[in-house]
Each structure stands twice: as structure tokens, then as C-alpha cells.
XYZ file of N, CA and C in Angstrom:
576
model
N -29.412 -5.157 -42.461
C -28.368 -4.754 -41.410
C -28.113 -5.058 -40.122
N -27.347 -5.836 -39.724
C -27.573 -6.430 -38.066
C -27.068 -5.425 -37.404
N -27.754 -4.992 -36.054
C -27.054 -3.725 -34.948
C -25.724 -4.552 -34.367
N -25.046 -4.074 -34.206
C -23.715 -4.395 -33.564
C -24.175 -4.310 -31.945
N -23.818 -5.331 -31.301
C -24.098 -5.473 -30.063
C -22.926 -4.436 -29.206
N -23.567 -3.796 -28.370
C -22.606 -3.039 -27.399
C -21.879 -4.219 -26.359
N -20.804 -3.963 -26.244
C -20.253 -4.974 -25.220
C -20.726 -4.717 -23.592
N -21.011 -5.748 -23.068
C -21.667 -5.676 -21.662
C -20.608 -5.232 -20.753
N -20.823 -4.257 -20.099
C -20.051 -3.761 -18.854
C -19.968 -4.576 -18.025
N -18.511 -4.536 -17.166
C -18.316 -5.713 -15.999
C -18.620 -4.735 -14.988
N -19.095 -5.879 -14.138
C -19.521 -5.565 -12.710
C -18.308 -5.144 -11.792
N -18.761 -4.105 -10.949
C -17.637 -3.602 -10.004
C -16.574 -4.755 -9.321
N -17.163 -5.946 -9.130
C -16.464 -7.061 -8.409
C -15.324 -7.410 -9.722
N -15.767 -7.505 -10.935
C -14.991 -7.854 -12.181
C -13.915 -6.933 -12.207
N -14.397 -5.777 -12.326
C -13.497 -4.538 -12.419
C -12.229 -4.730 -11.393
N -12.563 -4.708 -10.080
C -12.066 -4.812 -8.854
C -10.838 -6.135 -9.104
N -10.985 -6.948 -9.727
C -10.551 -8.477 -9.594
C -9.510 -8.244 -10.896
N -9.654 -7.144 -11.642
C -8.822 -7.212 -12.897
C -7.292 -6.912 -12.844
N -7.206 -6.086 -11.950
C -5.822 -5.717 -11.537
C -5.440 -5.669 -9.847
N -4.261 -5.773 -9.498
C -4.052 -5.704 -8.006
C -4.371 -3.929 -7.455
N -4.868 -4.427 -6.203
C -4.918 -3.038 -5.384
C -3.657 -2.985 -4.335
N -2.994 -1.862 -4.617
C -1.863 -1.576 -3.796
C -1.958 -0.471 -2.867
N -1.959 -0.868 -1.473
C -1.901 0.091 -0.356
C -0.570 0.671 0.012
N -0.372 2.083 -0.136
C 0.690 2.667 0.343
C 0.805 3.309 1.228
N 1.633 3.987 1.902
C 1.557 4.922 3.143
C 2.654 4.357 4.174
N 2.756 5.564 5.251
C 3.847 5.599 6.105
C 3.669 4.148 7.125
N 4.672 3.900 7.742
C 4.356 2.950 8.666
C 3.373 3.148 9.556
N 2.328 2.299 10.089
C 1.459 2.635 11.092
C 0.053 3.444 10.683
N 0.126 3.591 9.168
C -1.202 3.837 8.550
C -2.178 3.054 8.549
N -1.894 1.587 8.649
C -2.942 0.447 8.689
C -2.889 -0.208 7.439
N -2.025 -0.227 6.506
C -1.953 -1.050 5.545
C -2.252 -2.425 5.336
N -1.572 -3.440 6.562
C -1.844 -4.655 6.440
C -3.114 -4.976 6.963
N -3.690 -4.397 8.257
C -4.976 -4.659 8.786
C -5.812 -4.372 7.854
N -6.033 -3.203 7.263
C -7.174 -2.644 6.282
C -6.964 -3.370 5.283
N -5.705 -3.830 4.647
C -5.448 -4.371 3.512
C -5.994 -5.873 3.611
N -6.132 -6.707 4.679
C -6.600 -7.749 5.161
C -8.072 -7.669 4.944
N -8.812 -6.622 5.590
C -10.069 -6.655 6.060
C -10.591 -6.071 4.406
N -10.012 -5.343 3.586
C -10.546 -5.021 2.276
C -10.436 -6.182 1.352
N -9.321 -7.113 1.634
C -9.258 -8.297 0.700
C -10.411 -9.241 1.009
N -10.585 -9.284 2.033
C -11.703 -10.342 2.550
C -13.262 -9.866 1.976
N -13.186 -8.376 2.225
C -14.439 -7.736 1.857
C -15.104 -8.066 0.241
N -13.748 -7.950 -0.352
C -13.907 -8.008 -1.911
C -13.666 -9.290 -2.479
N -13.339 -10.403 -1.682
C -13.269 -11.418 -1.808
C -11.993 -12.031 -2.914
N -10.661 -11.308 -2.393
C -9.657 -10.878 -3.185
C -8.547 -11.718 -2.167
N -7.112 -11.853 -2.940
C -6.230 -12.710 -1.876
C -5.635 -11.480 -1.331
N -4.667 -11.486 -0.412
C -3.960 -10.534 0.619
C -2.642 -10.842 0.630
N -1.563 -9.757 0.238
C -0.345 -10.361 0.246
C 0.508 -8.949 1.120
N 1.246 -9.303 2.230
C 1.934 -8.177 2.712
C 3.245 -8.045 2.381
N 3.769 -7.160 1.615
C 5.032 -7.344 0.832
C 6.321 -7.441 1.750
N 6.145 -6.855 2.728
C 7.318 -7.175 3.946
C 7.403 -8.880 4.181
N 6.169 -9.461 4.525
C 6.304 -10.750 4.689
C 6.810 -11.578 3.395
N 6.328 -11.156 2.351
C 7.272 -11.969 1.007
C 8.728 -11.768 1.042
N 9.104 -10.325 1.357
C 10.564 -9.923 1.387
C 11.236 -10.914 2.432
N 10.489 -11.261 3.740
C 11.159 -11.903 4.632
C 11.300 -13.333 4.281
N 10.230 -13.781 3.662
C 10.174 -15.069 3.268
C 11.494 -15.467 2.104
N 11.509 -14.354 1.227
C 12.615 -14.492 0.065
C 13.733 -14.442 0.649
N 14.198 -13.572 1.566
C 15.346 -13.432 2.292
C 15.872 -14.626 3.314
N 14.713 -14.982 3.738
C 14.887 -15.943 5.169
C 15.364 -15.588 6.459
N 14.824 -13.962 6.540
C 15.225 -13.692 7.758
C 14.181 -12.191 7.965
N 14.339 -11.688 8.824
C 13.614 -10.373 9.253
C 13.987 -9.370 8.494
N 12.956 -8.386 8.314
C 12.955 -6.876 7.963
C 14.201 -6.258 8.654
N 14.309 -6.735 9.820
C 15.031 -6.193 10.854
C 16.469 -6.847 10.397
N 16.647 -7.973 10.447
C 17.895 -8.721 10.100
C 18.474 -8.110 8.759
N 17.656 -7.842 7.939
C 17.907 -7.518 6.571
C 18.658 -6.458 6.441
N 17.959 -5.323 7.357
C 18.434 -3.795 7.605
C 19.894 -3.889 8.467
N 20.048 -4.847 9.306
C 21.212 -5.097 10.114
C 22.465 -5.615 9.091
N 22.054 -6.721 8.624
C 23.108 -7.466 7.846
C 23.686 -6.851 6.889
N 22.716 -6.527 5.895
C 22.824 -5.843 4.442
C 22.547 -4.429 3.979
N 21.937 -4.015 5.090
C 21.656 -2.437 4.897
C 20.170 -2.062 4.128
N 19.934 -0.924 4.149
C 18.591 -0.564 3.804
C 18.656 -0.569 2.247
N 19.601 -0.235 1.684
C 19.864 -0.209 -0.073
C 19.449 -1.682 -0.486
N 19.850 -2.640 -0.004
C 19.808 -4.176 -0.170
C 18.103 -4.335 -0.021
N 17.740 -4.181 1.287
C 16.407 -4.126 1.486
C 15.405 -3.599 0.368
N 15.876 -2.373 -0.216
C 14.805 -1.624 -1.195
C 15.179 -2.389 -2.334
N 16.129 -3.063 -2.845
C 15.980 -3.793 -4.031
C 15.372 -5.032 -4.144
N 15.356 -5.791 -2.710
C 14.412 -6.996 -2.610
C 12.930 -6.313 -3.018
N 12.754 -5.221 -2.019
C 11.374 -4.899 -1.900
C 10.838 -4.677 -3.549
N 11.783 -3.977 -4.236
C 11.273 -3.501 -5.545
C 11.085 -4.921 -6.325
N 11.926 -5.834 -6.186
C 11.626 -7.157 -6.849
C 10.626 -7.935 -6.659
N 9.885 -7.646 -5.104
C 9.221 -8.637 -4.575
C 7.866 -7.981 -5.127
N 7.812 -6.452 -5.235
C 6.389 -5.696 -5.416
C 6.262 -6.178 -7.279
N 7.287 -6.237 -7.912
C 7.297 -6.198 -9.366
C 6.809 -7.730 -9.628
N 7.174 -8.756 -8.873
C 6.404 -9.803 -9.047
C 5.170 -10.157 -8.426
N 4.768 -9.287 -7.586
C 3.527 -9.490 -6.780
C 2.289 -8.585 -7.996
N 2.827 -7.535 -8.685
C 2.029 -7.054 -9.707
C 1.430 -7.838 -10.633
N 2.432 -8.791 -11.234
C 1.833 -9.698 -12.119
C 0.601 -10.561 -11.960
N 0.123 -10.449 -10.518
C -1.038 -11.289 -10.372
C -2.356 -10.105 -10.252
N -3.466 -10.700 -10.503
C -4.834 -9.800 -10.425
C -5.695 -10.490 -9.217
N -6.778 -9.790 -8.893
C -7.399 -10.351 -7.857
C -6.503 -10.509 -6.483
N -5.806 -9.379 -6.122
C -4.970 -8.970 -5.128
C -5.018 -8.084 -4.482
N -4.955 -7.719 -3.148
C -4.993 -6.611 -2.357
C -3.049 -7.146 -1.965
N -2.237 -5.604 -2.257
C -0.947 -5.759 -1.660
C -0.493 -4.689 -0.620
N -0.461 -5.219 0.508
C -0.100 -3.885 1.406
C 1.740 -3.778 1.151
N 2.167 -2.509 0.837
C 3.523 -2.145 0.943
C 4.407 -1.992 2.104
N 5.523 -1.926 2.253
C 6.249 -1.063 3.149
C 6.197 0.142 3.096
N 6.516 0.974 4.102
C 6.319 2.622 4.023
C 7.290 3.257 3.032
N 8.226 2.487 2.604
C 9.356 3.327 1.427
C 9.429 2.710 0.324
N 8.238 1.692 -0.176
C 8.285 1.095 -1.268
C 8.080 2.051 -2.389
N 6.858 3.118 -2.047
C 6.353 4.064 -3.120
C 7.452 4.907 -3.530
N 8.502 4.941 -2.674
C 9.620 5.763 -3.104
C 10.283 5.567 -4.377
N 10.300 4.456 -4.502
C 11.194 3.959 -5.573
C 10.665 4.220 -6.698
N 11.142 5.449 -7.772
C 10.100 5.515 -8.947
C 10.126 4.466 -9.867
N 10.816 3.426 -10.035
C 10.572 2.314 -10.963
C 9.384 1.545 -10.160
N 9.273 1.410 -9.003
C 8.015 0.894 -8.356
C 6.837 1.287 -8.709
N 6.886 2.993 -8.421
C 5.838 4.066 -8.515
C 5.282 3.470 -9.951
N 6.020 3.730 -10.876
C 5.637 3.579 -12.398
C 4.999 2.284 -12.479
N 5.804 1.152 -12.051
C 5.135 -0.124 -12.446
C 3.399 -0.331 -11.446
N 3.650 0.295 -10.302
C 2.111 0.300 -9.667
C 1.296 1.058 -10.764
N 1.581 2.290 -11.102
C 0.945 3.100 -11.905
C 0.201 2.335 -13.231
N 1.111 1.516 -13.630
C 0.748 0.845 -14.947
C 0.011 -0.283 -14.715
N 0.144 -0.976 -13.817
C -0.638 -2.370 -13.481
C -1.311 -2.324 -12.281
N -1.455 -1.477 -11.272
C -2.543 -1.506 -10.259
C -3.119 -0.222 -10.134
N -4.126 -0.288 -8.881
C -4.603 0.765 -8.238
C -3.890 1.177 -7.052
N -3.688 2.117 -7.087
C -2.835 2.697 -5.651
C -3.601 3.477 -4.761
N -3.702 3.031 -3.741
C -4.560 3.715 -2.526
C -3.346 4.095 -1.336
N -3.266 5.396 -0.943
C -2.424 5.996 -0.081
C -3.567 6.068 1.175
N -3.036 5.123 2.258
C -3.852 5.339 3.585
C -3.017 6.336 4.352
N -3.710 7.196 4.643
C -2.789 8.668 5.131
C -3.382 8.722 6.676
N -2.249 9.010 7.504
C -2.585 9.080 9.026
C -1.842 10.422 9.402
N -2.441 10.932 10.278
C -1.605 11.929 11.003
C -0.492 11.603 11.855
N 0.399 12.551 12.076
C 1.646 12.591 12.995
C 1.003 11.573 14.139
N 0.129 12.189 14.968
C 0.142 11.779 16.401
C -0.663 10.371 16.378
N -1.475 10.234 15.241
C -2.008 8.584 14.978
C -0.976 7.737 14.957
N -0.259 8.093 13.955
C 0.998 7.351 13.573
C 1.997 6.722 14.481
N 2.139 7.928 15.707
C 3.009 7.330 16.604
C 2.673 6.694 17.644
N 1.219 6.961 17.975
C 0.424 5.946 18.660
C 0.652 4.501 18.173
N 0.509 4.064 16.738
C 0.268 3.194 16.149
C 1.754 2.150 16.166
N 2.744 2.967 15.938
C 4.110 2.650 15.583
C 5.023 2.193 17.216
N 4.311 2.882 18.249
C 4.896 2.754 19.357
C 4.370 1.511 20.060
N 3.459 0.880 19.426
C 2.863 -0.628 19.853
C 4.042 -1.541 19.394
N 4.947 -1.405 18.557
C 5.726 -2.210 18.144
C 7.226 -1.964 18.042
N 8.224 -2.552 18.170
C 9.701 -2.193 18.336
C 10.625 -2.627 17.300
N 9.925 -3.001 16.136
C 10.790 -4.039 15.347
C 10.966 -3.151 14.004
N 10.734 -1.824 14.174
C 11.057 -1.200 12.702
C 12.134 -0.577 13.116
N 13.057 -0.867 11.836
C 14.418 -0.502 11.739
C 14.649 1.349 11.639
N 13.758 1.916 11.113
C 13.970 3.272 11.016
C 13.518 3.917 12.034
N 12.821 3.027 13.175
C 12.630 3.965 14.479
C 13.426 3.731 15.461
N 14.429 3.089 15.165
C 15.578 2.865 16.464
C 16.145 3.783 16.337
N 15.552 4.969 17.204
C 15.912 6.431 17.340
C 15.443 6.661 18.634
N 16.063 7.596 19.552
C 15.641 8.013 20.624
C 14.276 9.112 20.564
N 14.164 9.525 19.081
C 13.080 10.542 19.052
C 12.156 9.998 17.922
N 11.387 9.314 18.338
C 10.371 8.629 17.294
C 9.576 9.749 16.486
N 9.199 10.590 17.347
C 8.108 11.619 16.694
C 8.960 12.613 15.585
N 10.121 13.005 15.882
C 11.009 13.639 15.112
C 11.208 12.861 13.686
N 11.753 11.710 13.855
C 11.503 10.817 12.730
C 10.715 10.529 12.054
N 9.600 10.367 12.586
C 8.215 10.213 11.652
C 7.935 11.642 11.104
N 8.187 12.795 11.662
C 8.066 14.336 11.070
C 8.729 14.270 9.831
N 10.110 13.909 9.747
C 10.939 13.870 9.001
C 10.445 12.940 7.623
N 10.200 11.678 8.044
C 9.484 10.796 7.045
C 8.363 11.216 6.528
N 7.531 11.879 7.069
C 6.180 12.357 6.377
C 6.688 13.748 5.390
N 7.533 14.655 5.952
C 7.937 15.476 4.888
C 8.511 14.770 3.729
N 9.460 13.906 3.805
C 9.839 13.308 2.558
C 9.020 12.551 1.843
N 8.042 11.883 2.599
C 7.279 10.845 1.792
C 6.008 11.265 1.232
N 5.196 12.246 2.024
C 4.029 12.416 1.676
C 3.824 13.032 0.202
N 4.697 13.997 -0.177
C 4.612 14.409 -1.718
C 4.641 13.234 -2.574
N 5.567 12.326 -2.307
C 5.217 10.837 -3.335
C 4.035 10.167 -3.100
N 3.652 10.172 -1.713
C 2.323 9.388 -1.625
C 1.048 9.794 -2.506
N 1.379 11.123 -2.442
C 0.102 12.013 -3.311
C 0.150 11.673 -4.287
N 0.788 10.868 -5.048
C 0.909 10.294 -6.565
C -0.144 9.193 -6.790
N -0.455 8.592 -5.458
C -1.536 7.587 -5.712
C -2.774 7.902 -6.305
N -3.308 6.698 -6.768
C -4.546 6.990 -7.567
C -5.644 7.591 -6.436
N -5.363 6.885 -5.423
C -6.418 7.548 -4.255
C -6.165 7.735 -3.092
N -6.966 8.679 -2.457
C -6.035 8.994 -0.919
C -7.149 8.646 -0.040
N -6.913 8.211 1.227
C -8.185 7.989 2.240
C -7.387 8.150 3.670
N -7.814 9.057 4.525
C -7.546 9.143 5.777
C -7.822 8.131 6.788
N -6.904 7.671 7.219
C -7.211 6.505 8.341
C -7.167 6.892 10.055
N -6.868 8.335 10.238
C -6.580 8.715 11.831
C -7.693 8.867 12.307
N -8.896 9.232 11.616
C -10.176 9.312 12.500
C -11.601 8.442 12.133
N -10.759 7.319 11.462
C -12.012 6.211 11.225
C -11.420 4.729 12.014
N -12.314 4.190 12.001
C -12.075 2.770 12.201
C -11.948 1.697 11.158
N -11.483 0.579 11.153
C -11.043 0.013 10.280
C -12.200 -0.485 9.560
N -13.206 -0.656 9.865
C -14.628 -1.127 8.988
C -14.941 0.285 8.360
N -14.898 1.293 8.800
C -15.198 2.622 8.240
C -14.101 3.070 7.190
N -13.050 2.630 7.162
C -11.839 2.868 6.201
C -12.065 1.850 5.143
N -12.309 0.546 5.404
C -12.603 -0.147 4.358
C -13.835 0.045 3.282
N -14.940 0.553 4.108
C -16.056 1.120 3.111
C -15.939 2.267 2.323
N -14.979 2.944 3.130
C -14.492 4.501 2.165
C -13.673 3.911 0.980
N -12.895 2.931 1.028
C -12.068 2.635 -0.124
C -13.093 1.846 -0.755
N -13.933 0.944 -0.588
C -14.703 0.595 -1.733
C -15.712 1.636 -2.569
N -16.117 2.514 -1.674
C -16.744 3.594 -2.279
C -15.859 4.642 -3.318
N -14.677 4.808 -2.767
C -13.321 5.668 -3.743
C -13.383 4.672 -5.018
N -13.074 3.318 -4.532
C -12.746 2.333 -5.881
C -13.793 2.378 -6.940
N -15.338 2.279 -6.343
C -16.318 2.272 -7.168
C -16.386 3.601 -8.418
N -16.148 4.860 -7.338
C -15.998 6.078 -8.233
C -14.707 6.066 -9.424
N -13.559 5.533 -8.772
C -12.603 5.191 -9.378
C -12.543 4.595 -10.752
N -13.222 3.329 -10.654
C -13.386 2.415 -11.547
C -14.353 2.587 -12.619
N -15.272 3.781 -12.367
C -16.162 4.323 -13.306
C -15.501 5.323 -14.245
N -14.496 5.712 -13.957
C -13.759 6.704 -15.021
C -13.161 6.061 -16.117
N -13.406 6.485 -17.468
C -12.690 5.951 -18.857
C -11.366 5.701 -18.849
N -11.178 4.512 -19.134
C -9.960 3.982 -19.225
C -8.969 3.557 -18.074
N -10.005 3.130 -16.694
C -9.300 2.682 -15.503
C -9.194 1.223 -15.444
N -9.709 0.416 -16.264
C -9.650 -1.091 -16.135
C -9.217 -1.597 -17.803
């Protein structure tokens, strides 16, 4: 009687290429910059969902909010992310509100590995103050707005597969931390 061969286990690089990696978190958490560095390090493609939304709408996020409102933006965001989740070997940086949509969260949970890049209030405030094109921060008190957004969103971000703090780490250290967390995560049964 011939012995049955054990299936060859896949390498980390093969496992990580099997499904998209989706970065979630509040604006200023570093999703785009860290996502680009992570994709480069893992030899994956990178896509910023906000850039894809702007291309589909042929206008900026700020213009979408101004012309059509947040609800229309969120619907476009949901559709773009659903399309991106059909690809593998990809790192996706989502907008800060994308993970709030239940359908999007469920779609990400089913088709990808989600990573919450978590930053504290002071770090987030410092980072978002560098840009003035964030529609939700067109307010006189950015700190208060961010506090409210954190209170609303952090309980949903906690549903991500992995959580990594970005407040006290540089980009290289954060990427290394993500890779270590991905290796542990992908070793668990039924993760790929």
C-alpha cells in the first residue's frame, strides 16, 4: 500500500499573496505610507482606496463630499473596496470610514486580512494637521472632532484581524511589526 503524500505547506510569501491585506484606521494612522512600504517589502501591489474612488468619480474626495455628500461617497467607497477585494497579492489602504460599513467589514473579513493601524489622539492630530483637504476636519476644533471619531470608530476597528500601534514607532519598525504579526496570524489553522 502506497503512503499518501502530505501536502506541501506554503511559504509565508505564498500565503501572504493568497488574499489582500487591508489596512484600516482613522485618518493619520499611516495607512497609505505604511501600506506602500509594506507592499514594497512583501513584493505586493499597493492600492489606496481613496485614490481609486477619486479616479472612478473623476473628482477629489473633498469635491465628492461637497457635491454629493458623505452618503454618496460611502457608497462609492463600498463599491470600490468590494472590487479591490477580488484581487490577491495586494495591500489596500482604506479611508478612515470604510470599515464602519457592515457590508464592507464582512466582505473584508471573508476575503482579506485586516490590520488596524492604531494611533493615539496627539499623534493623529499632529499628522492630520499637515493637510487641509480632509472633509471631516473642516471644523474649528480638530481635536474634539478626532476624539468623537475615535470614540465612534475604535470599537469597530477592534474587529480587525490584527492591531498594530503606530504612535511610537517609525515606518520601518511598523512594517516589521506587521510582518511579524502576519506570520503569526497565517500560522493559525484555517487562515488561508
